[in-house]
Backbone as a chain_set.jsonl record, in Angstrom:
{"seq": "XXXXXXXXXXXXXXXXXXXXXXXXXXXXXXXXXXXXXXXXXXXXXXXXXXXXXXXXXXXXXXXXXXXXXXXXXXXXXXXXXXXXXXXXXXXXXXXXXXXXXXXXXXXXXXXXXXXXXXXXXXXX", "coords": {"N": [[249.451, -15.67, 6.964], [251.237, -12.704, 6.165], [250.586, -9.567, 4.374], [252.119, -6.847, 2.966], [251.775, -3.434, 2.117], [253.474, -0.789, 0.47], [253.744, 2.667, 0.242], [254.082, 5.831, -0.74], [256.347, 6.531, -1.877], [258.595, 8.898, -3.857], [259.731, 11.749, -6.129], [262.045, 14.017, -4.927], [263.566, 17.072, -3.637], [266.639, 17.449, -2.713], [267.212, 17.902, 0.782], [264.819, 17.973, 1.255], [261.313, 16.166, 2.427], [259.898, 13.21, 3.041], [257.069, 10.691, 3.859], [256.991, 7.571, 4.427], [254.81, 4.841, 4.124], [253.479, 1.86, 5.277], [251.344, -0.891, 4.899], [249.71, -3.054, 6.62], [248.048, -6.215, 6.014], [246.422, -8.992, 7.527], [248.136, -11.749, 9.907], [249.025, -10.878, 13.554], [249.285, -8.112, 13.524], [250.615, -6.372, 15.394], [252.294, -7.749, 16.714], [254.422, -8.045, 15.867], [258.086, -7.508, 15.107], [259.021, -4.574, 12.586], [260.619, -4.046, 9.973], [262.758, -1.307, 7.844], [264.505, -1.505, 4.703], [266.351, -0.979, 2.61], [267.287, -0.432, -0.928], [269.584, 0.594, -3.436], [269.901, 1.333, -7.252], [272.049, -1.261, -8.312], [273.373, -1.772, -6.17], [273.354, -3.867, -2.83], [270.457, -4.368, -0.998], [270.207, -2.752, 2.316], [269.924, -2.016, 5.651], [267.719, 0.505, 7.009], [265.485, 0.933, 9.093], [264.029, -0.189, 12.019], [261.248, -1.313, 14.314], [260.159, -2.749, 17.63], [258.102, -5.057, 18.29], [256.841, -5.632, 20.479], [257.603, -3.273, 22.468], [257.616, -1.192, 20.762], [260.291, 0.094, 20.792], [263.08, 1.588, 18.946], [265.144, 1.472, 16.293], [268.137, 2.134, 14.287], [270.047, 2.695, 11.192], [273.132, 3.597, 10.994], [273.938, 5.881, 9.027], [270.948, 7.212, 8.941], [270.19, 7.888, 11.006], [268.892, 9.829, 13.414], [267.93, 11.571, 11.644], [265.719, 10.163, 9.642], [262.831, 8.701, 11.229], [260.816, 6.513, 12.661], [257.417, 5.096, 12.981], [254.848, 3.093, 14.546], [251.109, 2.153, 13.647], [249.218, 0.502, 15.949], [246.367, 0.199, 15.505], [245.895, 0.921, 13.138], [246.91, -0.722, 11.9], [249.878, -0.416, 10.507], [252.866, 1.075, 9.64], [255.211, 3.19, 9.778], [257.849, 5.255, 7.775], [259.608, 8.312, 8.648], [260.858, 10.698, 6.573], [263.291, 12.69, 6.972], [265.205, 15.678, 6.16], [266.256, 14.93, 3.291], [269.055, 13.049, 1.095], [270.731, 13.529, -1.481], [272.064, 10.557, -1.842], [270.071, 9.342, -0.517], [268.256, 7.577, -2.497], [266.888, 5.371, -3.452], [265.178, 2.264, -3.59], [262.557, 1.441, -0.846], [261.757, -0.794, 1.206], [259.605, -2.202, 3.165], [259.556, -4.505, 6.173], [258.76, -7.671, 7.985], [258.576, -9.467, 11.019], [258.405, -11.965, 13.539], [259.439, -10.714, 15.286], [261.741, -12.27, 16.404], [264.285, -11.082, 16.381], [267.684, -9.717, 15.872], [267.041, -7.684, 13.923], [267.996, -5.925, 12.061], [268.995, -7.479, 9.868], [268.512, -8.649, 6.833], [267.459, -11.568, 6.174], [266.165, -12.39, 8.629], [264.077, -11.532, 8.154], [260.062, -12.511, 7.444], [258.357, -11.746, 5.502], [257.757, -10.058, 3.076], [256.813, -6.304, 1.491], [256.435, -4.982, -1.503], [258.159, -2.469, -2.32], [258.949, 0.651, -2.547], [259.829, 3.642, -5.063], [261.742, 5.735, -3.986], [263.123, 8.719, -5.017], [265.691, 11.028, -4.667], [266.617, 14.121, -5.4], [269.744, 16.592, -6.478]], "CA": [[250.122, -14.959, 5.887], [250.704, -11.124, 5.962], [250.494, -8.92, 3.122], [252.756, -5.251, 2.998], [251.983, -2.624, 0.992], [254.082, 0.722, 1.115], [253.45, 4.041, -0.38], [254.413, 7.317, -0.268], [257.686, 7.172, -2.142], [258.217, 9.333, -4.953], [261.025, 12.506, -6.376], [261.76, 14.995, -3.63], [265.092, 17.513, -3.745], [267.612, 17.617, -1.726], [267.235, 19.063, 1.944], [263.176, 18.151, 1.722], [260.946, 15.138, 3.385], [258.75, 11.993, 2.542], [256.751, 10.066, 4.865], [256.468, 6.019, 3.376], [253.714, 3.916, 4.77], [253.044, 0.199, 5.265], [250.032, -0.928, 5.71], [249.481, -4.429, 6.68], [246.747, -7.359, 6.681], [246.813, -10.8, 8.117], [248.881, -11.858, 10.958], [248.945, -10.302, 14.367], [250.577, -6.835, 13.191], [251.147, -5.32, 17.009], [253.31, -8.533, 17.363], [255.486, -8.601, 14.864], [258.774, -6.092, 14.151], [258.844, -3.95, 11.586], [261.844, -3.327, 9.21], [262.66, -0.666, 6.544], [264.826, -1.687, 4.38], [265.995, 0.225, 0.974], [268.177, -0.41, -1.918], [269.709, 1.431, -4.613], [270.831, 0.821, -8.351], [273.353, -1.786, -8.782], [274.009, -2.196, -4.604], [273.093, -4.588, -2.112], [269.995, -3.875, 0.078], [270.221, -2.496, 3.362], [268.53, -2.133, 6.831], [267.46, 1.616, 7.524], [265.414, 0.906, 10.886], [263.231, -1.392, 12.506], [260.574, -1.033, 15.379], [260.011, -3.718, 17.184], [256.483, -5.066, 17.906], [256.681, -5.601, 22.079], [257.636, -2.324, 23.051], [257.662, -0.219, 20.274], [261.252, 0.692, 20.674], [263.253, 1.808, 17.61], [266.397, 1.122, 15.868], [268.593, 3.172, 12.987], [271.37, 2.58, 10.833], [273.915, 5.097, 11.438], [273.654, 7.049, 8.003], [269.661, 7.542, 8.519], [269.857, 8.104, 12.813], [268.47, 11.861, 14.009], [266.861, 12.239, 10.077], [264.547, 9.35, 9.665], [261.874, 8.305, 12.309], [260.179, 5.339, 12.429], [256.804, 4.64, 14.091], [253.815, 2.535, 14.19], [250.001, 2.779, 14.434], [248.671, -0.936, 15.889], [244.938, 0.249, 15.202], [245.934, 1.073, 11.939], [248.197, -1.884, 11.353], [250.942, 0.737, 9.543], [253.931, 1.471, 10.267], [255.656, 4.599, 9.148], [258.816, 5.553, 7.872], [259.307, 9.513, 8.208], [262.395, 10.862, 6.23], [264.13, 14.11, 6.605], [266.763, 15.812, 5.177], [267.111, 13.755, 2.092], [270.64, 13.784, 0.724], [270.817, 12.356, -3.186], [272.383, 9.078, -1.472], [269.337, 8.767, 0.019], [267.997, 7.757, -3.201], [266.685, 3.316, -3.251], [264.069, 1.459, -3.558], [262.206, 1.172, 0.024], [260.447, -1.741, 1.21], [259.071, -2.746, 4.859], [259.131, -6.041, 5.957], [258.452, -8.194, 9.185], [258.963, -10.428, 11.457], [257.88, -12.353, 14.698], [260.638, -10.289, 16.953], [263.093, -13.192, 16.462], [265.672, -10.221, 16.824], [268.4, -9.79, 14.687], [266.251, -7.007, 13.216], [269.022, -5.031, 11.17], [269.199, -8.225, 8.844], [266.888, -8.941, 6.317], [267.258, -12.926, 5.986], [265.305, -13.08, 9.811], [262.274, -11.226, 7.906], [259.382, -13.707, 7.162], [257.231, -11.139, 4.758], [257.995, -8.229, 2.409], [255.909, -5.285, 0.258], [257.17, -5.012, -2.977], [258.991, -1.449, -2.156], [258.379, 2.068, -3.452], [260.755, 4.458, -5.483], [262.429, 6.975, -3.553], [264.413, 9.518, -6.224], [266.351, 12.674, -4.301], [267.468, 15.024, -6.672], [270.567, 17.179, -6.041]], "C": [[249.919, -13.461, 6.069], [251.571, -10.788, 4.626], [251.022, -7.194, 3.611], [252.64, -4.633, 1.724], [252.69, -1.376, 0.967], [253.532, 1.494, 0.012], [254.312, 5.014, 0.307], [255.706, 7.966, -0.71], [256.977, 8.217, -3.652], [259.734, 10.682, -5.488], [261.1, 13.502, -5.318], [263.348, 15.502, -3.706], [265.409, 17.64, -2.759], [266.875, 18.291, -0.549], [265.527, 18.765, 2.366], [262.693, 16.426, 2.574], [260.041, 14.372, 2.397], [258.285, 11.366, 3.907], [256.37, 8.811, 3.849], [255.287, 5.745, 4.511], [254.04, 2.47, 4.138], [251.916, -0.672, 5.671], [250.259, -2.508, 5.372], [248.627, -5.092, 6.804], [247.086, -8.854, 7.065], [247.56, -10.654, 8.831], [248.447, -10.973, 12.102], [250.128, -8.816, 14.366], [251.639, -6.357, 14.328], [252.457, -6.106, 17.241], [254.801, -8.742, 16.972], [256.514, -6.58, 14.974], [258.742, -5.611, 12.569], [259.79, -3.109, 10.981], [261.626, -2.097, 8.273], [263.93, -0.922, 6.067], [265.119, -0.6, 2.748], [267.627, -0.811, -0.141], [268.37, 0.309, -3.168], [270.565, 0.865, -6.019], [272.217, -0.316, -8.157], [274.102, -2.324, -7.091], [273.086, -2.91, -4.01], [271.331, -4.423, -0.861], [270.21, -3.565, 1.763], [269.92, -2.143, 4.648], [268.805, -0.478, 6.977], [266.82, 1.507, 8.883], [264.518, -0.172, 10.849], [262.297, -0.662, 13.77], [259.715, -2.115, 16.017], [258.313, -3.947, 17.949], [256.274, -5.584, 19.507], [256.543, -4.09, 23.178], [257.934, -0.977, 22.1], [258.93, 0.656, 20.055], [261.878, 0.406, 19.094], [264.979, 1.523, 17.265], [266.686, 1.298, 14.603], [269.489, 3.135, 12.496], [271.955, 3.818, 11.033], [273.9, 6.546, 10.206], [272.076, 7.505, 8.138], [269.394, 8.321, 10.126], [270.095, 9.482, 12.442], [267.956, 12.363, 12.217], [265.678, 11.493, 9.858], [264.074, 8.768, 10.631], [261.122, 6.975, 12.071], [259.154, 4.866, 13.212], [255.421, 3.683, 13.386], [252.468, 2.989, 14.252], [249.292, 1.399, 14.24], [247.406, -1.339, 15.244], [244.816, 0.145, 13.733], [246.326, -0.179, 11.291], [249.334, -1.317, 10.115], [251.522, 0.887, 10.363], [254.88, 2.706, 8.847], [257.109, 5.135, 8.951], [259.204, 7.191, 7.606], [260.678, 10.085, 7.87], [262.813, 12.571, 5.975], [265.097, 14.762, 6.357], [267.165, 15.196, 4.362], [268.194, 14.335, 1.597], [269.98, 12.655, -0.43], [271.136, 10.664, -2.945], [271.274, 8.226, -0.673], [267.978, 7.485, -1.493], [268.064, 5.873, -3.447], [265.028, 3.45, -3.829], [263.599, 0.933, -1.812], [261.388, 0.341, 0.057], [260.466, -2.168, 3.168], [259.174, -3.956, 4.5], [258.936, -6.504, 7.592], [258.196, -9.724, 9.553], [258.835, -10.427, 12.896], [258.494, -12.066, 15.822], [261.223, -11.615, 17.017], [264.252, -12.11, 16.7], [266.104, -10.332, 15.61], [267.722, -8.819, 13.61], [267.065, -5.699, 12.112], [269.406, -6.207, 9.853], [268.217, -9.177, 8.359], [266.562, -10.384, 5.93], [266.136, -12.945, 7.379], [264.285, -12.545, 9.471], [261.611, -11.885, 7.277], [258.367, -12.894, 5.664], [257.591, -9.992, 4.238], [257.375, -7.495, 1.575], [257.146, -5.336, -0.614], [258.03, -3.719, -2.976], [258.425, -0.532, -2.863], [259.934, 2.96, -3.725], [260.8, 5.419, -4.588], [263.7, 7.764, -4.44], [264.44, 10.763, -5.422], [267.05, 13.325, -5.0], [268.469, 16.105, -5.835], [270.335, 18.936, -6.318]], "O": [[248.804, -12.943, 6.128], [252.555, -11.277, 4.072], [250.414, -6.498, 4.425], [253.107, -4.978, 0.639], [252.2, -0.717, 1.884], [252.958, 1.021, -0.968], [254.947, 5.048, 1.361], [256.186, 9.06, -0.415], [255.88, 8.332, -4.199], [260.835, 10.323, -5.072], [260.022, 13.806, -4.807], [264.27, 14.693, -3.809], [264.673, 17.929, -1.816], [266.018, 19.143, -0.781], [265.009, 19.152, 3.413], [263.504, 15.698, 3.146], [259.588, 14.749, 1.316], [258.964, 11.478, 4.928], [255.701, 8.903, 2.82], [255.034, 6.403, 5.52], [254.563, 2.083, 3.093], [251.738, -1.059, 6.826], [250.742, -3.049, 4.378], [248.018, -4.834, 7.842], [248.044, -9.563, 6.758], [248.047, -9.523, 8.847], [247.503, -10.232, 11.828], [251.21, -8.591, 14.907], [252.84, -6.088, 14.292], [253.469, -5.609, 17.735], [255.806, -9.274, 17.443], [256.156, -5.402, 14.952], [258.456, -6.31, 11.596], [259.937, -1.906, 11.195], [260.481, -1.821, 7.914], [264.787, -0.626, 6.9], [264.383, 0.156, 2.113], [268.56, -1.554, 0.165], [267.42, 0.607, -3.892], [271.581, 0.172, -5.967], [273.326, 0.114, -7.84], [275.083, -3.051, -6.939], [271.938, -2.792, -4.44], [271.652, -4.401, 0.327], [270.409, -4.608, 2.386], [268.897, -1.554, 4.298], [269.975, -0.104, 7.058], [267.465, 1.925, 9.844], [264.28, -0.913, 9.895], [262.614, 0.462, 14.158], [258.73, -2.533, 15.408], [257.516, -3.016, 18.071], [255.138, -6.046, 19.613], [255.822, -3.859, 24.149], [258.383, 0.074, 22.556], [258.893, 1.683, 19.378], [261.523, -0.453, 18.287], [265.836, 1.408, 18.142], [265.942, 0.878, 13.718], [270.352, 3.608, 13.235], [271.377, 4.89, 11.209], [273.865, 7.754, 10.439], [271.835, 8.349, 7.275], [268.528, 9.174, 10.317], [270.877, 10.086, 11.707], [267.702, 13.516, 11.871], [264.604, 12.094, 9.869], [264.935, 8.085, 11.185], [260.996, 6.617, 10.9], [259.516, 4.205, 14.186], [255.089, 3.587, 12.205], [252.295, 4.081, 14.793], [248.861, 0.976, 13.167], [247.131, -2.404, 14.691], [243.947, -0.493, 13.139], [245.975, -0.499, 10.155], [249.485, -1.842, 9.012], [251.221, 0.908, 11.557], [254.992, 2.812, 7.626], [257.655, 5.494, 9.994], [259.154, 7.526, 6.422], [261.59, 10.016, 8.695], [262.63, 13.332, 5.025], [266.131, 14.094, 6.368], [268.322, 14.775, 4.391], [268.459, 15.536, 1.543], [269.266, 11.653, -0.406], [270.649, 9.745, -3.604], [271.331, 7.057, -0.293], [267.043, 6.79, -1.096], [269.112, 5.242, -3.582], [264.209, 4.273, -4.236], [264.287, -0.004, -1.406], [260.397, 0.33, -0.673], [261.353, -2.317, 4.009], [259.054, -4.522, 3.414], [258.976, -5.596, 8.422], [257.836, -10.706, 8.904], [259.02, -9.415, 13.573], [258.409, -12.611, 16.923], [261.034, -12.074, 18.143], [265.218, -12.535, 17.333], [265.541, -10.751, 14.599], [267.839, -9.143, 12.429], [266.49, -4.752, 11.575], [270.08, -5.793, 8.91], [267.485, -10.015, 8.885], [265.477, -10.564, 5.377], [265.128, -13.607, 7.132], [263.307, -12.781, 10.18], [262.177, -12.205, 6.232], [257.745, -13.642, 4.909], [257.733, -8.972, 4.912], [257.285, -8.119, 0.518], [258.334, -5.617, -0.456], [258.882, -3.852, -3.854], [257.542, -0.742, -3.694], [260.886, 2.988, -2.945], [259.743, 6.019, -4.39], [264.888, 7.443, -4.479], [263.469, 11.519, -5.399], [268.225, 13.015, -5.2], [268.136, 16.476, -4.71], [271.164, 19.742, -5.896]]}, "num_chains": 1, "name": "protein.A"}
C-alpha cells in the first residue's frame, strides 16, 4: 500500500510560481510513475505530467509544457511539481498519484494510489 501526501499549494498571482510536493511511504517509490493531475471547479480532472519511475523521463500536457517541471528525489521518495508562470486557468485542485509504469501515464484510471490534492488559487 502507498500513501501520497502533497503540499505546497496555496494563492499566488498571476505571472508568479509554486513548487507542490509529494511525499510518499510504502511501496517501492523509485519504481513506480508519478502523475500530477489537477482539477478545477465544476470540470473534469486532468493529467498535467507524469515522470516515470525507470528512467526518470518526463511527460507534459500541452497547456503546462516549457512552464511546469516535474522531478523526483528517490532518496527522498518525493516527487515535485514546479509551476511557473501561473495564468488564472491555472487555478485546480492538484493531486499526485502513481503507478507501477503500466504506461498509459496521461490517464488517471491506470493510477493505483492517490493524495488527497492541494488547492492551487491564481489570482488575476
Amino acid at each position: 500500500q502507498v500513501q501520497l501526501v502533497e503540499s505546497g499549494g496555496g494563492l499566488v498571482q498571476a505571472g508568479g510560481s509554486l513548487r507542490l510536493s509529494c511525499a510518499a511511504s510504502g511501496g517501492t517509490f523509485s519504481s513506480y510513475t508519478m502523475g500530477w493531475f489537477r482539477q478545477a471547479p465544476g470540470k473534469e480532472r486532468v493529467f498535467v505530467g507524469a515522470i516515470s519511475g525507470s528512467d526518470s523521463r518526463t511527460y507534459y500536457a500541452d497547456s503546462v509544457k516549457g512552464r511546469f517541471t516535474i522531478s523526483r528525489d528517490n532518496a527522498k521518495r518525493t516527487v515535485y511539481l514546479q509551476m511557473n508562470s501561473l495564468k488564472p486557468e491555472d487555478t485546480a485542485v492538484y493531486s499526485c498519484a502513481a503507478q507501477g509504469d503500466r504506461g498509459w501515464y496521461y490517464i488517471a484510471r491506470f493510477y493505483d494510489y492517490w493524495g488527497q490534492g492541494t488547492q492551487v488559487t491564481v489570482s488575476s
